[in-house]
mmCIF file of C-alpha atoms in Angstrom:
data_model
loop_
_atom_site.group_PDB
_atom_site.id
_atom_site.type_symbol
_atom_site.label_atom_id
_atom_site.label_comp_id
_atom_site.label_asym_id
_atom_site.label_seq_id
_atom_site.Cartn_x
_atom_site.Cartn_y
_atom_site.Cartn_z
ATOM 1 C CA MET A 1 12.233 -13.267 18.978
ATOM 2 C CA ILE A 2 11.100 -10.191 16.982
ATOM 3 C CA GLN A 3 11.441 -8.271 20.266
ATOM 4 C CA ALA A 4 14.956 -9.484 20.627
ATOM 5 C CA VAL A 5 15.876 -8.325 17.035
ATOM 6 C CA LEU A 6 14.392 -4.814 17.690
ATOM 7 C CA GLY A 7 16.331 -4.687 20.904
ATOM 8 C CA ALA A 8 19.532 -5.560 19.093
ATOM 9 C CA LEU A 9 18.964 -2.992 16.588
ATOM 10 C CA VAL A 10 18.550 -0.364 19.313
ATOM 11 C CA ILE A 11 21.799 -1.538 20.876
ATOM 12 C CA GLY A 12 23.658 -1.248 17.642
ATOM 13 C CA ILE A 13 22.320 2.167 16.871
ATOM 14 C CA VAL A 14 23.232 3.533 20.374
ATOM 15 C CA LEU A 15 26.699 2.165 20.459
ATOM 16 C CA SER A 16 27.575 3.428 16.987
ATOM 17 C CA MET A 17 26.128 6.983 17.866
ATOM 18 C CA LEU A 18 27.461 7.375 21.287
ATOM 19 C CA GLY A 19 30.352 4.974 21.646
ATOM 20 C CA SER A 20 28.600 3.789 25.000
ATOM 21 C CA GLY A 21 25.192 3.078 26.453
ATOM 22 C CA GLY A 22 24.217 0.225 23.985
ATOM 23 C CA SER A 23 25.925 -2.382 25.974
ATOM 24 C CA ILE A 24 23.895 -1.610 29.150
ATOM 25 C CA LEU A 25 20.662 -2.458 27.197
ATOM 26 C CA THR A 26 21.861 -5.988 26.286
ATOM 27 C CA VAL A 27 21.309 -7.632 29.728
ATOM 28 C CA PRO A 28 17.715 -6.317 30.140
ATOM 29 C CA VAL A 29 17.030 -7.448 26.444
ATOM 30 C CA LEU A 30 18.245 -10.891 27.127
ATOM 31 C CA LEU A 31 16.543 -11.129 30.585
ATOM 32 C CA TYR A 32 13.068 -9.769 29.713
ATOM 33 C CA LEU A 33 12.668 -10.219 25.852
ATOM 34 C CA VAL A 34 14.548 -13.500 25.386
ATOM 35 C CA GLY A 35 14.095 -15.056 28.762
ATOM 36 C CA MET A 36 17.566 -15.972 29.723
ATOM 37 C CA GLN A 37 18.538 -16.732 33.136
ATOM 38 C CA PRO A 38 20.700 -13.969 34.750
ATOM 39 C CA GLU A 39 24.088 -15.748 34.654
ATOM 40 C CA LEU A 40 23.732 -16.614 31.033
ATOM 41 C CA ALA A 41 22.363 -13.163 30.097
ATOM 42 C CA ILE A 42 25.298 -11.445 31.636
ATOM 43 C CA ALA A 43 27.816 -13.713 29.826
ATOM 44 C CA SER A 44 26.040 -13.693 26.536
ATOM 45 C CA SER A 45 25.715 -9.884 26.652
ATOM 46 C CA LEU A 46 29.557 -9.709 26.518
ATOM 47 C CA CYS A 47 29.818 -11.796 23.411
ATOM 48 C CA ILE A 48 27.106 -9.643 21.789
ATOM 49 C CA VAL A 49 28.580 -6.323 22.726
ATOM 50 C CA ALA A 50 32.095 -7.412 21.717
ATOM 51 C CA ALA A 51 30.909 -8.342 18.259
ATOM 52 C CA ILE A 52 28.680 -5.217 17.654
ATOM 53 C CA SER A 53 31.424 -2.860 19.066
ATOM 54 C CA ALA A 54 34.101 -4.370 16.812
ATOM 55 C CA VAL A 55 31.811 -3.904 13.685
ATOM 56 C CA SER A 56 30.795 -0.284 14.824
ATOM 57 C CA SER A 57 34.560 0.578 15.170
ATOM 58 C CA ILE A 58 35.331 -0.211 11.530
ATOM 59 C CA GLY A 59 34.011 3.106 10.401
ATOM 60 C CA PHE A 60 36.063 5.103 13.001
ATOM 61 C CA ILE A 61 39.071 3.230 11.963
ATOM 62 C CA LYS A 62 38.646 3.962 8.259
ATOM 63 C CA GLN A 63 38.230 7.689 9.133
ATOM 64 C CA LYS A 64 41.291 7.525 11.366
ATOM 65 C CA GLN A 65 39.338 8.557 14.393
ATOM 66 C CA VAL A 66 40.862 6.118 16.861
ATOM 67 C CA SER A 67 43.697 6.871 19.235
ATOM 68 C CA TRP A 68 45.684 3.511 19.230
ATOM 69 C CA PRO A 69 47.976 4.455 22.073
ATOM 70 C CA HIS A 70 45.059 4.916 24.327
ATOM 71 C CA VAL A 71 43.417 1.722 23.137
ATOM 72 C CA LEU A 72 46.496 0.018 24.410
ATOM 73 C CA LEU A 73 46.967 2.031 27.531
ATOM 74 C CA PHE A 74 43.257 1.607 28.672
ATOM 75 C CA GLY A 75 42.549 -1.757 26.879
ATOM 76 C CA PHE A 76 45.017 -4.045 28.217
ATOM 77 C CA PRO A 77 44.513 -3.253 31.970
ATOM 78 C CA GLY A 78 40.740 -3.223 31.118
ATOM 79 C CA MET A 79 41.220 -6.748 29.852
ATOM 80 C CA ALA A 80 43.043 -7.788 32.973
ATOM 81 C CA GLY A 81 40.334 -6.205 35.022
ATOM 82 C CA THR A 82 37.478 -7.799 33.145
ATOM 83 C CA TYR A 83 39.031 -11.373 33.735
ATOM 84 C CA LEU A 84 39.199 -10.544 37.458
ATOM 85 C CA GLY A 85 35.733 -9.142 37.413
ATOM 86 C CA ALA A 86 34.218 -12.298 35.972
ATOM 87 C CA TRP A 87 36.089 -14.433 38.547
ATOM 88 C CA ILE A 88 34.937 -12.233 41.431
ATOM 89 C CA SER A 89 31.312 -12.663 40.181
ATOM 90 C CA THR A 90 31.400 -16.445 41.063
ATOM 91 C CA TYR A 91 31.294 -15.471 44.771
ATOM 92 C CA PHE A 92 28.111 -13.412 44.367
ATOM 93 C CA THR A 93 24.586 -14.345 43.501
ATOM 94 C CA SER A 94 22.975 -13.152 40.258
ATOM 95 C CA GLN A 95 20.750 -10.885 42.469
ATOM 96 C CA VAL A 96 23.837 -9.054 43.751
ATOM 97 C CA GLN A 97 25.001 -8.725 40.129
ATOM 98 C CA LEU A 98 21.801 -7.194 39.115
ATOM 99 C CA SER A 99 21.697 -4.870 42.060
ATOM 100 C CA VAL A 100 25.216 -3.621 40.978
ATOM 101 C CA PHE A 101 23.863 -3.410 37.433
ATOM 102 C CA VAL A 102 20.991 -1.211 38.417
ATOM 103 C CA GLY A 103 23.355 1.150 40.299
ATOM 104 C CA LEU A 104 25.575 1.420 37.202
ATOM 105 C CA MET A 105 22.559 2.226 34.994
ATOM 106 C CA LEU A 106 21.628 5.167 37.237
ATOM 107 C CA VAL A 107 25.350 6.296 37.269
ATOM 108 C CA GLY A 108 25.248 5.929 33.403
ATOM 109 C CA ALA A 109 21.966 8.058 33.311
ATOM 110 C CA VAL A 110 23.579 10.835 35.345
ATOM 111 C CA MET A 111 26.683 10.835 33.127
ATOM 112 C CA MET A 112 24.768 10.717 29.856
ATOM 113 C CA TRP A 113 22.497 13.613 31.084
ATOM 114 C CA ARG A 114 25.436 15.663 32.037
ATOM 115 C CA LYS A 115 28.015 14.825 29.314
ATOM 116 C CA GLN A 116 27.981 17.645 26.984
ATOM 117 C CA SER A 117 31.108 18.441 24.756
ATOM 118 C CA ALA A 118 31.452 21.751 26.771
ATOM 119 C CA MET A 119 32.047 19.691 29.818
ATOM 120 C CA LEU A 120 34.592 17.221 28.179
ATOM 121 C CA THR A 121 37.290 19.659 27.460
ATOM 122 C CA LYS A 122 40.610 18.113 26.612
ATOM 123 C CA GLY A 123 42.797 17.330 29.495
ATOM 124 C CA LYS A 124 46.440 16.324 29.870
ATOM 125 C CA LEU A 125 47.461 12.608 29.889
ATOM 126 C CA ASN A 126 47.470 11.062 33.218
ATOM 127 C CA LEU A 127 49.218 7.841 32.592
ATOM 128 C CA ILE A 128 48.786 6.111 35.969
ATOM 129 C CA THR A 129 45.176 7.309 36.329
ATOM 130 C CA VAL A 130 44.305 6.151 32.903
ATOM 131 C CA LEU A 131 45.880 2.637 33.665
ATOM 132 C CA LEU A 132 43.850 2.483 36.973
ATOM 133 C CA GLN A 133 40.682 3.546 35.427
ATOM 134 C CA GLY A 134 41.138 1.015 32.662
ATOM 135 C CA LEU A 135 41.577 -1.777 35.244
ATOM 136 C CA VAL A 136 38.387 -0.554 37.300
ATOM 137 C CA VAL A 137 36.247 -0.350 34.130
ATOM 138 C CA GLY A 138 37.542 -3.766 33.307
ATOM 139 C CA VAL A 139 36.441 -5.177 36.489
ATOM 140 C CA VAL A 140 32.953 -3.518 36.169
ATOM 141 C CA THR A 141 32.669 -5.054 32.675
ATOM 142 C CA GLY A 142 33.483 -8.521 33.983
ATOM 143 C CA PHE A 143 31.247 -8.501 36.960
ATOM 144 C CA VAL A 144 28.036 -7.226 35.420
ATOM 145 C CA GLY A 145 28.395 -7.681 31.720
ATOM 146 C CA VAL A 146 28.430 -4.159 30.421
ATOM 147 C CA GLY A 147 30.974 -2.466 28.109
ATOM 148 C CA GLY A 148 31.478 0.392 30.366
ATOM 149 C CA GLY A 149 31.645 3.001 27.599
ATOM 150 C CA PHE A 150 29.815 5.589 29.585
ATOM 151 C CA LEU A 151 32.888 5.489 32.052
ATOM 152 C CA ILE A 152 35.397 4.889 29.365
ATOM 153 C CA ILE A 153 34.721 8.058 27.303
ATOM 154 C CA PRO A 154 34.932 10.655 30.026
ATOM 155 C CA ALA A 155 38.100 9.033 31.222
ATOM 156 C CA LEU A 156 39.732 9.092 27.809
ATOM 157 C CA VAL A 157 38.942 12.798 27.410
ATOM 158 C CA LEU A 158 39.440 14.052 30.981
ATOM 159 C CA LEU A 159 42.449 11.814 31.986
ATOM 160 C CA GLY A 160 43.778 10.468 28.671
ATOM 161 C CA GLY A 161 43.868 13.980 27.058
ATOM 162 C CA ILE A 162 42.386 13.052 23.714
ATOM 163 C CA GLU A 163 39.919 15.007 21.682
ATOM 164 C CA MET A 164 36.118 14.052 21.859
ATOM 165 C CA SER A 165 36.158 13.226 18.190
ATOM 166 C CA LEU A 166 38.542 10.310 18.851
ATOM 167 C CA ALA A 167 37.031 9.205 22.156
ATOM 168 C CA VAL A 168 33.971 7.230 20.577
ATOM 169 C CA GLY A 169 35.963 5.126 18.078
ATOM 170 C CA THR A 170 38.617 4.525 20.765
ATOM 171 C CA SER A 171 35.909 3.602 23.241
ATOM 172 C CA LEU A 172 34.462 0.969 20.902
ATOM 173 C CA LEU A 173 37.697 -0.821 20.492
ATOM 174 C CA ILE A 174 38.270 -0.878 24.224
ATOM 175 C CA ILE A 175 34.835 -2.137 24.809
ATOM 176 C CA THR A 176 35.571 -5.028 22.132
ATOM 177 C CA MET A 177 38.645 -5.929 24.084
ATOM 178 C CA ASN A 178 37.211 -5.898 27.527
ATOM 179 C CA SER A 179 34.019 -7.791 26.455
ATOM 180 C CA SER A 180 35.835 -10.437 24.598
ATOM 181 C CA MET A 181 37.958 -11.306 27.518
ATOM 182 C CA GLY A 182 34.953 -11.166 29.874
ATOM 183 C CA PHE A 183 32.996 -13.677 27.719
ATOM 184 C CA ILE A 184 36.105 -16.109 27.425
ATOM 185 C CA LYS A 185 36.258 -16.225 31.199
ATOM 186 C CA TYR A 186 32.379 -16.455 31.653
ATOM 187 C CA TYR A 187 32.285 -19.202 29.021
ATOM 188 C CA SER A 188 34.818 -21.292 30.866
ATOM 189 C CA LEU A 189 32.989 -20.815 34.252
ATOM 190 C CA LEU A 190 29.439 -21.479 33.168
ATOM 191 C CA SER A 191 30.561 -24.469 30.903
ATOM 192 C CA ALA A 192 32.030 -26.055 33.862
ATOM 193 C CA LYS A 193 28.718 -25.695 35.657
ATOM 194 C CA GLY A 194 26.935 -27.381 32.675
ATOM 195 C CA LEU A 195 25.118 -24.239 31.499
ATOM 196 C CA GLN A 196 24.507 -24.041 27.858
ATOM 197 C CA PHE A 197 24.592 -20.940 25.828
ATOM 198 C CA ASP A 198 21.778 -20.223 23.311
ATOM 199 C CA TRP A 199 23.864 -19.651 20.143
ATOM 200 C CA PRO A 200 21.100 -18.972 17.822
ATOM 201 C CA VAL A 201 19.801 -16.198 19.870
ATOM 202 C CA ILE A 202 23.377 -14.692 20.309
ATOM 203 C CA ALA A 203 23.843 -14.906 16.432
ATOM 204 C CA ILE A 204 20.599 -13.133 15.864
ATOM 205 C CA MET A 205 21.242 -10.392 18.397
ATOM 206 C CA ILE A 206 24.689 -9.848 16.929
ATOM 207 C CA ALA A 207 23.270 -9.686 13.345
ATOM 208 C CA GLY A 208 20.626 -7.183 14.456
ATOM 209 C CA GLY A 209 23.288 -5.220 16.200
ATOM 210 C CA PHE A 210 25.369 -5.077 13.123
ATOM 211 C CA VAL A 211 22.402 -3.615 11.089
ATOM 212 C CA GLY A 212 21.840 -1.141 13.911
ATOM 213 C CA SER A 213 25.313 -0.029 13.971
ATOM 214 C CA LEU A 214 25.242 0.868 10.266
ATOM 215 C CA ALA A 215 21.941 2.817 10.706
ATOM 216 C CA GLY A 216 23.443 4.541 13.822
ATOM 217 C CA GLN A 217 26.365 5.859 11.693
ATOM 218 C CA LYS A 218 23.827 7.278 9.162
ATOM 219 C CA LEU A 219 21.607 8.769 11.880
ATOM 220 C CA THR A 220 24.460 10.557 13.409
ATOM 221 C CA GLN A 221 24.591 13.087 10.557
ATOM 222 C CA TYR A 222 20.945 14.066 11.414
ATOM 223 C CA LEU A 223 20.280 13.735 15.116
ATOM 224 C CA PRO A 224 21.724 16.080 17.744
ATOM 225 C CA LYS A 225 23.987 13.970 20.052
ATOM 226 C CA ALA A 226 23.118 16.120 23.035
ATOM 227 C CA THR A 227 19.402 15.454 22.711
ATOM 228 C CA LEU A 228 19.979 11.635 22.031
ATOM 229 C CA GLN A 229 22.151 11.449 25.200
ATOM 230 C CA LYS A 230 19.416 13.010 27.367
ATOM 231 C CA VAL A 231 16.589 10.811 25.974
ATOM 232 C CA PHE A 232 18.898 7.843 26.652
ATOM 233 C CA ALA A 233 19.503 8.994 30.154
ATOM 234 C CA VAL A 234 15.894 9.050 30.934
ATOM 235 C CA PHE A 235 15.412 5.574 29.303
ATOM 236 C CA LEU A 236 18.087 4.170 31.517
ATOM 237 C CA VAL A 237 16.408 5.399 34.686
ATOM 238 C CA VAL A 238 13.132 3.807 33.565
ATOM 239 C CA MET A 239 14.947 0.511 32.786
ATOM 240 C CA ALA A 240 16.653 0.608 36.123
ATOM 241 C CA LEU A 241 13.204 1.014 38.032
ATOM 242 C CA PHE A 242 11.779 -1.879 35.891
ATOM 243 C CA ILE A 243 14.728 -4.184 36.695
ATOM 244 C CA THR A 244 14.525 -3.314 40.342
ATOM 245 C CA THR A 245 10.760 -4.110 40.568
ATOM 246 C CA GLN A 246 10.999 -7.364 38.343
ATOM 247 C CA SER A 247 14.233 -8.993 39.589
ATOM 248 C CA ILE A 248 15.443 -7.429 42.784
ATOM 249 C CA ILE A 249 12.509 -6.532 44.946
#
């Protein structure tokens, strides 16, 4: 259980500092440190990520670093997509879900490695593209249980036309919306199968994530964001290889 708490702390720190990435760690923590079966790990991760993202977003809301129009434009299609993705997951095995998850980790690693502020120059609002992107990210969230922040932030800046300073806080609120909807759908599906959620573990992970998010907001003042992104990118590749060897091969 100590390992789970440490994992939750890291998830909270990464989410609050980068606005993305932390959620992609939740499934491996639940799978390999807690020992949950894949279906429950994916579903539980959505509950944990939703709660941690909500708390992490509070500081950004207070500092008025959230673009509410983009939360709505991206968030509502994302919620619909998440519901759809969770429903689609019922037609695939957990091994397929984990295979897609590994692929997303590698995509996330590439985007984290390359995503520098110089690259993310403010673009013009492309309404239709933003709505479609929100839907696609939602489907991904529902299917594999990740918040999708590493896809949301570039989309908000490049397609949504907002400043990078607003993208992190906006991303956290969108992740909260998507993950909440995904968990509601998964809870219904898995409860119907008679599967039981481990609520004490979920509560401990959320509490650890809360503490981590507070620490992350403090660390942001001292750690170079670009360096942290590259370290995290390497870590994602290592984790993707680990999951492949443990669960897929």
